[in-house]
Each structure stands twice: as structure tokens, then as C-alpha cells.
CSV table of C-alpha atoms in Angstrom, one decimal:
chain,number,residue,atom,x,y,z
A,1392,MET,CA,18.3,15.5,-12.1
A,1393,LYS,CA,17.8,18.5,-14.4
A,1394,LYS,CA,14.6,16.9,-15.8
A,1395,ALA,CA,13.3,16.1,-12.3
A,1396,LEU,CA,13.8,19.7,-11.1
A,1397,LEU,CA,12.0,20.9,-14.3
A,1398,ALA,CA,9.1,18.6,-13.6
A,1399,LEU,CA,8.9,19.8,-10.0
A,1400,ALA,CA,8.9,23.4,-11.1
A,1401,LEU,CA,6.1,22.6,-13.6
A,1402,ILE,CA,4.1,20.9,-10.8
A,1403,LEU,CA,4.4,24.0,-8.5
A,1404,VAL,CA,3.6,26.4,-11.3
A,1405,GLY,CA,0.6,24.3,-12.3
A,1406,LEU,CA,-0.6,24.3,-8.7
A,1407,ALA,CA,-0.3,28.1,-8.4
A,1408,VAL,CA,-2.2,28.6,-11.6
A,1409,LEU,CA,-4.9,26.0,-11.0
A,1410,LEU,CA,-5.6,26.6,-7.3
A,1411,PRO,CA,-7.8,29.7,-7.9
A,1412,LEU,CA,-9.9,27.6,-10.4
A,1413,ALA,CA,-10.4,24.7,-7.9
A,1414,SER,CA,-14.0,24.1,-6.8
A,1415,SER,CA,-14.8,25.0,-3.3
A,1416,ASN,CA,-17.8,22.7,-3.3
A,1417,PRO,CA,-17.6,19.8,-0.8
A,1418,ASP,CA,-16.0,16.5,-1.9
A,1419,ALA,CA,-18.5,14.0,-3.2
A,1420,LEU,CA,-18.0,11.7,-0.1
A,1421,ASP,CA,-18.4,14.6,2.3
A,1422,ALA,CA,-21.5,15.9,0.5
A,1423,LEU,CA,-22.9,12.4,0.5
A,1424,THR,CA,-22.5,12.0,4.2
A,1425,ALA,CA,-24.1,15.4,4.8
A,1426,ASN,CA,-26.9,14.8,2.3
A,1427,LEU,CA,-27.8,11.5,3.9
A,1428,GLY,CA,-28.0,13.3,7.2
A,1429,LEU,CA,-25.0,11.5,8.7
A,1430,GLN,CA,-23.7,13.6,11.6
A,1431,GLN,CA,-20.3,15.1,11.1
A,1432,GLN,CA,-17.9,13.1,13.3
A,1433,ILE,CA,-15.1,14.6,15.4
A,1434,SER,CA,-11.8,14.1,13.7
A,1435,MET,CA,-9.1,12.4,15.7
A,1436,TRP,CA,-6.5,14.7,14.1
A,1437,GLN,CA,-6.8,17.9,12.1
A,1438,GLY,CA,-3.3,17.9,10.7
A,1439,ILE,CA,-0.6,20.6,11.0
A,1440,MET,CA,-2.1,22.5,8.0
A,1441,PRO,CA,-5.8,21.6,8.4
A,1442,GLY,CA,-7.7,21.6,5.1
A,1443,TYR,CA,-4.6,22.6,3.2
A,1444,SER,CA,-4.3,26.0,4.9
A,1445,ILE,CA,-1.9,27.9,7.2
A,1446,PRO,CA,-3.9,29.2,10.1
A,1447,LEU,CA,-1.7,32.3,10.5
A,1448,VAL,CA,-2.1,33.4,6.9
A,1449,GLY,CA,-5.3,35.3,6.2
A,1450,ASN,CA,-5.5,35.2,2.5
A,1451,ASN,CA,-7.1,32.0,1.3
A,1452,TYR,CA,-5.1,31.6,-1.9
A,1453,THR,CA,-1.8,32.3,-0.3
A,1454,SER,CA,-2.5,30.1,2.6
A,1455,THR,CA,-3.5,27.1,0.4
A,1456,LEU,CA,-0.6,27.7,-2.0
A,1457,ILE,CA,2.0,27.8,0.8
A,1458,SER,CA,0.6,24.6,2.3
A,1459,GLY,CA,0.4,23.0,-1.1
A,1460,ILE,CA,4.0,23.9,-1.9
A,1461,GLY,CA,5.0,22.5,1.6
A,1462,GLY,CA,3.1,19.4,0.9
A,1463,VAL,CA,4.6,18.9,-2.6
A,1464,LEU,CA,8.1,19.3,-1.1
A,1465,MET,CA,7.4,16.9,1.8
A,1466,VAL,CA,6.1,14.3,-0.6
A,1467,VAL,CA,9.2,14.7,-2.8
A,1468,VAL,CA,11.4,14.1,0.3
A,1469,ALA,CA,9.4,11.1,1.4
A,1470,GLY,CA,9.5,9.7,-2.2
A,1471,LEU,CA,13.3,10.2,-2.4
A,1472,VAL,CA,13.8,8.4,0.9
A,1473,VAL,CA,11.5,5.5,0.1
A,1474,GLY,CA,13.0,5.2,-3.4
A,1475,LYS,CA,16.5,5.1,-2.0
A,1476,VAL,CA,15.6,2.5,0.6
A,1477,LEU,CA,13.6,0.4,-1.8
A,1478,VAL,CA,16.2,-0.1,-4.4
A,1479,VAL,CA,19.2,-2.1,-3.4
A,1480,LYS,CA,22.1,-1.6,-5.8
A,1481,ARG,CA,23.2,-5.0,-7.1
A,1482,PRO,CA,26.7,-5.7,-8.4
B,47,MET,CA,-12.5,9.7,-1.8
B,48,HIS,CA,-10.9,10.3,1.5
B,49,ILE,CA,-13.0,8.9,4.3
B,50,LYS,CA,-12.9,11.0,7.5
B,51,ASP,CA,-12.6,9.7,11.1
B,52,GLY,CA,-15.8,8.2,12.5
B,53,PHE,CA,-17.5,7.2,9.2
B,54,ILE,CA,-16.5,3.6,9.3
B,55,ASP,CA,-16.9,1.0,12.1
B,56,PRO,CA,-13.8,0.0,14.1
B,57,SER,CA,-14.0,-3.5,12.8
B,58,ILE,CA,-14.0,-2.3,9.2
B,59,ALA,CA,-11.2,0.1,10.0
B,60,LEU,CA,-9.2,-2.9,11.4
B,61,ILE,CA,-9.9,-5.1,8.4
B,62,THR,CA,-8.9,-2.4,5.9
B,63,PHE,CA,-5.8,-1.6,7.9
B,64,ALA,CA,-4.8,-5.2,7.7
B,65,ALA,CA,-5.6,-5.3,4.0
B,66,ALA,CA,-3.6,-2.1,3.4
B,67,ILE,CA,-0.6,-3.5,5.3
B,68,ILE,CA,-0.7,-6.8,3.3
B,69,LEU,CA,-1.0,-4.9,0.1
B,70,LEU,CA,2.0,-2.7,1.0
B,71,VAL,CA,4.2,-5.6,2.2
B,72,ILE,CA,3.6,-7.4,-1.1
B,73,SER,CA,4.1,-4.2,-3.1
B,74,TRP,CA,7.4,-3.5,-1.3
B,75,LYS,CA,8.7,-7.0,-1.9
B,76,LYS,CA,7.7,-7.1,-5.6
B,77,ALA,CA,9.0,-3.5,-6.2
B,78,LYS,CA,12.3,-4.4,-4.5
B,79,ALA,CA,12.7,-7.3,-6.9
B,80,THR,CA,11.7,-5.3,-9.9
B,81,TYR,CA,14.0,-2.3,-9.7
B,82,THR,CA,17.7,-2.7,-10.0
B,83,GLN,CA,18.7,0.9,-10.4
B,84,SER,CA,17.7,4.1,-8.7
B,85,PHE,CA,14.2,5.4,-9.5
B,86,ALA,CA,13.9,7.6,-6.4
B,87,ALA,CA,13.6,10.8,-8.5
B,88,ILE,CA,10.7,9.5,-10.6
B,89,LEU,CA,9.0,8.0,-7.6
B,90,ALA,CA,9.3,11.4,-5.8
B,91,ILE,CA,8.2,13.5,-8.7
B,92,SER,CA,5.2,11.3,-9.7
B,93,SER,CA,4.1,11.2,-6.0
B,94,ALA,CA,4.3,15.0,-5.8
B,95,PHE,CA,2.3,15.3,-9.0
B,96,VAL,CA,-0.5,13.1,-7.6
B,97,PHE,CA,-0.4,15.1,-4.3
B,98,ALA,CA,-0.8,18.4,-6.2
B,99,ALA,CA,-3.4,17.0,-8.6
B,100,GLN,CA,-5.5,15.8,-5.6
B,101,MET,CA,-5.5,19.3,-4.2
B,102,ILE,CA,-7.4,20.7,-7.3
B,103,ASN,CA,-11.1,19.8,-6.9
B,104,PHE,CA,-13.3,20.1,-10.0
B,105,PRO,CA,-17.1,20.6,-9.8
B,106,LEU,CA,-19.2,17.5,-10.2
B,107,ALA,CA,-23.0,17.3,-10.0
B,108,LEU,CA,-25.4,18.7,-7.4
B,109,GLY,CA,-22.9,21.1,-5.8
B,110,THR,CA,-20.3,18.6,-5.1
B,111,SER,CA,-16.7,18.3,-6.3
B,112,GLY,CA,-14.1,15.6,-6.9
B,113,HIS,CA,-10.4,15.3,-7.7
B,114,LEU,CA,-8.1,13.1,-9.7
B,115,VAL,CA,-7.0,9.9,-8.0
B,116,GLY,CA,-4.1,9.2,-10.3
B,117,GLY,CA,-3.9,5.5,-9.8
B,118,THR,CA,-3.6,4.4,-13.5
B,119,PHE,CA,-1.2,7.3,-14.2
B,120,LEU,CA,1.1,6.2,-11.4
B,121,ALA,CA,0.9,2.5,-12.5
B,122,MET,CA,1.9,3.3,-16.0
B,123,LEU,CA,4.8,5.5,-14.8
B,124,LEU,CA,6.1,3.4,-11.9
B,125,GLY,CA,4.7,-0.1,-12.4
B,126,PRO,CA,1.9,-1.4,-10.2
B,127,PHE,CA,3.8,-2.1,-7.0
B,128,ALA,CA,5.8,1.0,-6.8
B,129,ALA,CA,2.6,2.9,-7.8
B,130,MET,CA,0.8,1.5,-4.7
B,131,ILE,CA,3.7,2.6,-2.5
B,132,SER,CA,3.7,6.0,-4.1
B,133,MET,CA,-0.1,6.4,-3.6
B,134,SER,CA,0.3,5.4,0.0
B,135,ILE,CA,3.0,8.0,0.6
B,136,VAL,CA,0.5,10.6,-0.7
B,137,VAL,CA,-2.4,9.4,1.4
B,138,VAL,CA,-0.3,9.2,4.6
B,139,MET,CA,1.0,12.8,4.1
B,140,GLN,CA,-2.5,14.0,3.4
B,141,ALA,CA,-3.8,12.5,6.6
B,142,PHE,CA,-1.0,13.4,9.0
B,143,PHE,CA,-0.2,16.9,7.7
B,144,PHE,CA,-3.4,18.2,6.2
B,145,GLY,CA,-6.2,16.3,8.0
B,146,ASP,CA,-7.4,15.1,4.6
B,147,GLY,CA,-8.8,11.7,5.4
B,148,GLY,CA,-8.9,10.4,9.0
B,149,ILE,CA,-6.3,8.6,11.0
B,150,SER,CA,-8.6,5.7,12.0
B,151,THR,CA,-9.6,5.4,8.4
B,152,LEU,CA,-6.0,5.6,7.0
B,153,GLY,CA,-6.0,1.9,6.2
B,154,ALA,CA,-9.2,2.2,4.3
B,155,ASN,CA,-8.0,5.2,2.4
B,156,ILE,CA,-4.7,3.6,1.5
B,157,PHE,CA,-6.5,0.4,0.4
B,158,ASN,CA,-9.2,2.2,-1.7
B,159,MET,CA,-6.7,4.4,-3.5
B,160,ALA,CA,-3.8,1.9,-3.8
B,161,ILE,CA,-6.1,-0.6,-5.5
B,162,THR,CA,-6.8,1.9,-8.3
B,163,CYS,CA,-3.1,1.6,-9.2
B,164,GLY,CA,-3.0,-2.2,-9.3
B,165,LEU,CA,-6.3,-2.4,-11.0
B,166,GLY,CA,-5.5,0.3,-13.5
B,167,PHE,CA,-2.3,-1.7,-14.5
B,168,LEU,CA,-4.1,-5.0,-14.7
B,169,LEU,CA,-6.9,-3.5,-16.8
B,170,LEU,CA,-4.4,-1.9,-19.2
B,171,LYS,CA,-2.5,-5.1,-19.5
B,172,LEU,CA,-5.7,-6.9,-20.5
B,173,LEU,CA,-7.1,-4.1,-22.7
B,174,THR,CA,-3.9,-3.4,-24.7
B,175,ARG,CA,-3.2,-6.8,-26.0
B,176,ASN,CA,-4.0,-6.0,-29.6
B,177,VAL,CA,-3.6,-2.3,-29.5
B,178,ARG,CA,-1.8,-0.5,-32.3
B,179,GLY,CA,-1.3,3.3,-32.2
B,180,ILE,CA,-1.4,5.9,-29.5
B,181,GLY,CA,-5.0,6.8,-30.2
B,182,GLN,CA,-6.2,3.2,-29.3
B,183,PHE,CA,-3.9,3.2,-26.3
B,184,ALA,CA,-5.4,6.5,-25.1
B,185,SER,CA,-8.9,5.0,-25.3
B,186,ARG,CA,-7.8,2.0,-23.2
B,187,VAL,CA,-6.2,4.3,-20.6
B,188,PHE,CA,-9.4,6.2,-20.4
B,189,ALA,CA,-11.4,3.0,-19.8
B,190,ALA,CA,-8.9,1.6,-17.3
B,191,SER,CA,-8.8,4.9,-15.3
B,192,TRP,CA,-12.6,5.1,-15.2
B,193,ILE,CA,-13.1,1.6,-14.1
B,194,SER,CA,-10.3,1.8,-11.5
B,195,VAL,CA,-11.8,5.0,-10.0
B,196,MET,CA,-15.3,3.3,-9.9
B,197,VAL,CA,-13.8,0.2,-8.1
B,198,GLY,CA,-11.9,2.4,-5.6
B,199,SER,CA,-15.0,4.5,-4.9
B,200,LEU,CA,-17.1,1.3,-4.6
B,201,ALA,CA,-14.7,0.1,-1.9
B,202,ALA,CA,-15.1,3.4,-0.1
B,203,ALA,CA,-18.9,3.3,-0.4
B,204,LEU,CA,-19.1,-0.3,0.9
B,205,GLU,CA,-16.9,0.6,3.9
B,206,VAL,CA,-19.2,3.5,4.8
B,207,GLY,CA,-22.4,1.8,3.8
B,208,PHE,CA,-21.7,-1.3,5.9
B,209,SER,CA,-20.8,0.9,8.9
B,210,SER,CA,-23.4,1.6,11.6
B,211,VAL,CA,-23.1,5.4,11.0
B,212,SER,CA,-25.1,5.0,7.8
B,213,ALA,CA,-27.6,2.4,9.0
B,214,SER,CA,-30.3,4.9,9.8
B,215,VAL,CA,-30.3,6.3,6.2
B,216,GLY,CA,-30.4,2.9,4.4
B,217,GLY,CA,-26.9,1.8,4.7
B,218,VAL,CA,-25.1,0.3,1.7
B,219,TRP,CA,-28.3,0.6,-0.5
B,220,ALA,CA,-28.3,4.4,-0.1
B,221,VAL,CA,-24.5,5.1,0.0
B,222,VAL,CA,-23.3,2.9,-2.9
B,223,PRO,CA,-25.5,4.2,-5.7
B,224,THR,CA,-25.2,7.8,-4.7
B,225,LEU,CA,-21.4,7.7,-4.4
B,226,LEU,CA,-20.9,5.7,-7.6
B,227,GLY,CA,-23.1,8.3,-9.4
B,228,PHE,CA,-20.7,11.1,-8.4
B,229,TYR,CA,-17.6,9.1,-9.1
B,230,ALA,CA,-18.9,8.0,-12.5
B,231,ILE,CA,-18.6,11.7,-13.5
B,232,ALA,CA,-15.2,12.1,-11.7
B,233,GLY,CA,-14.0,9.0,-13.5
B,234,LEU,CA,-14.6,10.6,-16.9
B,235,ILE,CA,-12.3,13.5,-16.0
B,236,GLU,CA,-9.8,11.1,-14.5
B,237,GLY,CA,-9.9,9.0,-17.7
B,238,ALA,CA,-9.4,12.1,-20.0
B,239,VAL,CA,-6.6,13.6,-17.9
B,240,SER,CA,-4.8,10.3,-17.6
B,241,ALA,CA,-5.1,9.5,-21.3
B,242,ALA,CA,-3.8,13.0,-22.2
B,243,LEU,CA,-0.9,12.9,-19.7
B,244,LEU,CA,0.2,9.4,-20.5
B,245,THR,CA,0.1,9.7,-24.3
B,246,SER,CA,2.1,13.0,-24.0
B,247,LEU,CA,4.7,11.2,-21.9
B,248,MET,CA,4.8,8.3,-24.4
B,249,ARG,CA,5.7,10.7,-27.1
B,250,PHE,CA,8.3,12.6,-25.3
B,251,SER,CA,9.8,10.3,-22.7
B,252,PRO,CA,8.7,6.7,-23.1
B,253,ALA,CA,11.8,5.3,-21.4
B,254,ILE,CA,10.8,6.6,-18.0
B,255,MET,CA,7.5,4.8,-18.1
B,256,VAL,CA,8.3,1.6,-16.2
B,257,GLY,CA,4.6,0.4,-16.1
B,258,PHE,CA,4.1,1.0,-19.8
B,259,ASN,CA,7.3,-0.8,-20.6
B,260,LEU,CA,6.2,-3.7,-18.4
B,261,ILE,CA,3.0,-4.3,-20.5
B,262,LYS,CA,5.1,-4.1,-23.7
B,263,VAL,CA,2.6,-2.4,-25.9
B,264,LYS,CA,3.9,-2.1,-29.4
B,265,LEU,CA,2.7,1.3,-30.5
B,266,GLY,CA,5.6,2.4,-32.7
B,267,VAL,CA,6.8,4.8,-30.1
B,268,LYS,CA,10.4,5.8,-30.5
B,269,GLU,CA,12.6,4.9,-27.5
């Protein structure tokens, strides 16, 4: 448990440090569809934190970091739940 | 590698949804048979790592960017079947909470990224038969990661290329080479990062690497 918490802390610190260095260029697939002249389609769902941002937070870095931390924690919870359900303890 | 809504035809979306569900059902059954003790913590942390890693885009060519996929990394850590489940958790979270990848394309995105886990594992199993030493293992991880990213992106390119949205620009003949060109570069970074991470984990904590232990590579790593 101690190691897992340490790993989680390292992931969050890594995210905080590396986010400012992340490229803001469009993803290859998005750029490709734009370059080929494919029209941007209307998304069915933008998400609660669209594009990894919190709409109410003005600062880009803070907004992305908060949504990233939220995402990491949500994935951890989902992973714990799935992991618990997946493994049946055998006698 | 996340396909947005509207970029693949409904028929392709349905086929890939079916393929993703079949893949996940098989993975669930196989993983359930593989693990006899709790591995919830390692599943949760490795999924969180891949989620965070996929948030950090790095520059590619011609003003584009890419991110790690993490399929081979997950496969070595969790084994191929749990890795596909882990990757699916990440892709579902990205789509529903962050709008990263569409809802109608969720099956395609799960399929494209989950196969990088299974393929990464299979390739490493094949490539590491006569490997001795961590250096050789790292080179095989690099190759397996690069190839699995290329195959995942090829799947994405074929899905978009065969859809009517790209018919006016040349369809699959325009989409596949362009996208594979970008991901050939992204795959190099994926390979280097996966090799660095996995060899570090092998040195410090080989016991937690279920996938690595499944392929039973004798590298002289102390347990």
C-alpha cells in the first residue's frame, strides 16, 4: 500500500512538472483530418472537463492540472473497483 | 490516436464496438483465471500512469503532436489480458469525462489501443526467446512497442480511411500513409520510454511485473 501511494504521488508530481512542457500542437489524427480537409464533426459529448480543462478556472495550467489530477484519481478508483471484482479469492 | 465522433461510419463503429466487447469479454475471463490474489493496487496505479502519460503530448512532425499509448508497458506489468482491461478503463474515462475520443467511436478507440497491449505482449514473447541481459531485453521492448503502436494506428487509419468522411480526399490511400508516417515517429518515443521504464522496474521491482514473469525471460534479474 505504501509503495502504491508513493507511485501515485510520483505520477501526480510528474504530471505537474511535465504539463507545461506538453505540446499544444494538434494530435496527429486531428491534424490529419484537418489537413485532408475533412470537416470537423460535431461531438456527441464534450465531457465534464472538455479537453482536460475546468471551464471555471481561467489559468490554463491550473485548469489542466486540476482536471488531470481528477482524472488520475478517477482512474485509480475505477482500477481498484475493477481489480477487486476481477479477482475472486480462492481457498 | 483517439478518433472523435463522426469520423467513422456507423457500420464501422458497430463492428469495432462488437470487436471491443469480444476482446474485453475474453480478456475478463482470461484475467479472472490468471490472478488468484489481489492485484487491484497495481492495476489502479498502472492505469493511472497511462492516463497521465497520455495527457502529455510531445511534438511530432509538421506541427502535430502525439502521446504515449502505453500498451506494451501495461502488458509487461499486468499481463496481456489485464492490460487490455486497464487500457479500456483509461479510454472510457477519457471519452466520458474529458471528451477525448468520441462516444460513437468508443468501441474503435478501445479496440485500437487495447490491441497494442495484446500485440506488445505477443511480440515480446516471440522476440525474447533467446535474450540474455537487460540491454537485449530493452531493444526487444523498443521493437515491440514501436510495432504495436504502428498496428494500433493502422487500425485507426483503416477505420477512418474506409469511412465515407474521407472518401472525397482519397480515402484509405490518403489516410493510412499520412497517419502511419506520424505514428512511426511517435512509436520511436513510445519504444524508448517503454524500454527505459520497464528495464528500471525490472531492476528495482521485478516481482510486480506479471507480464514479464509470464514470458519467463531469464535475464539474471534478482527477484
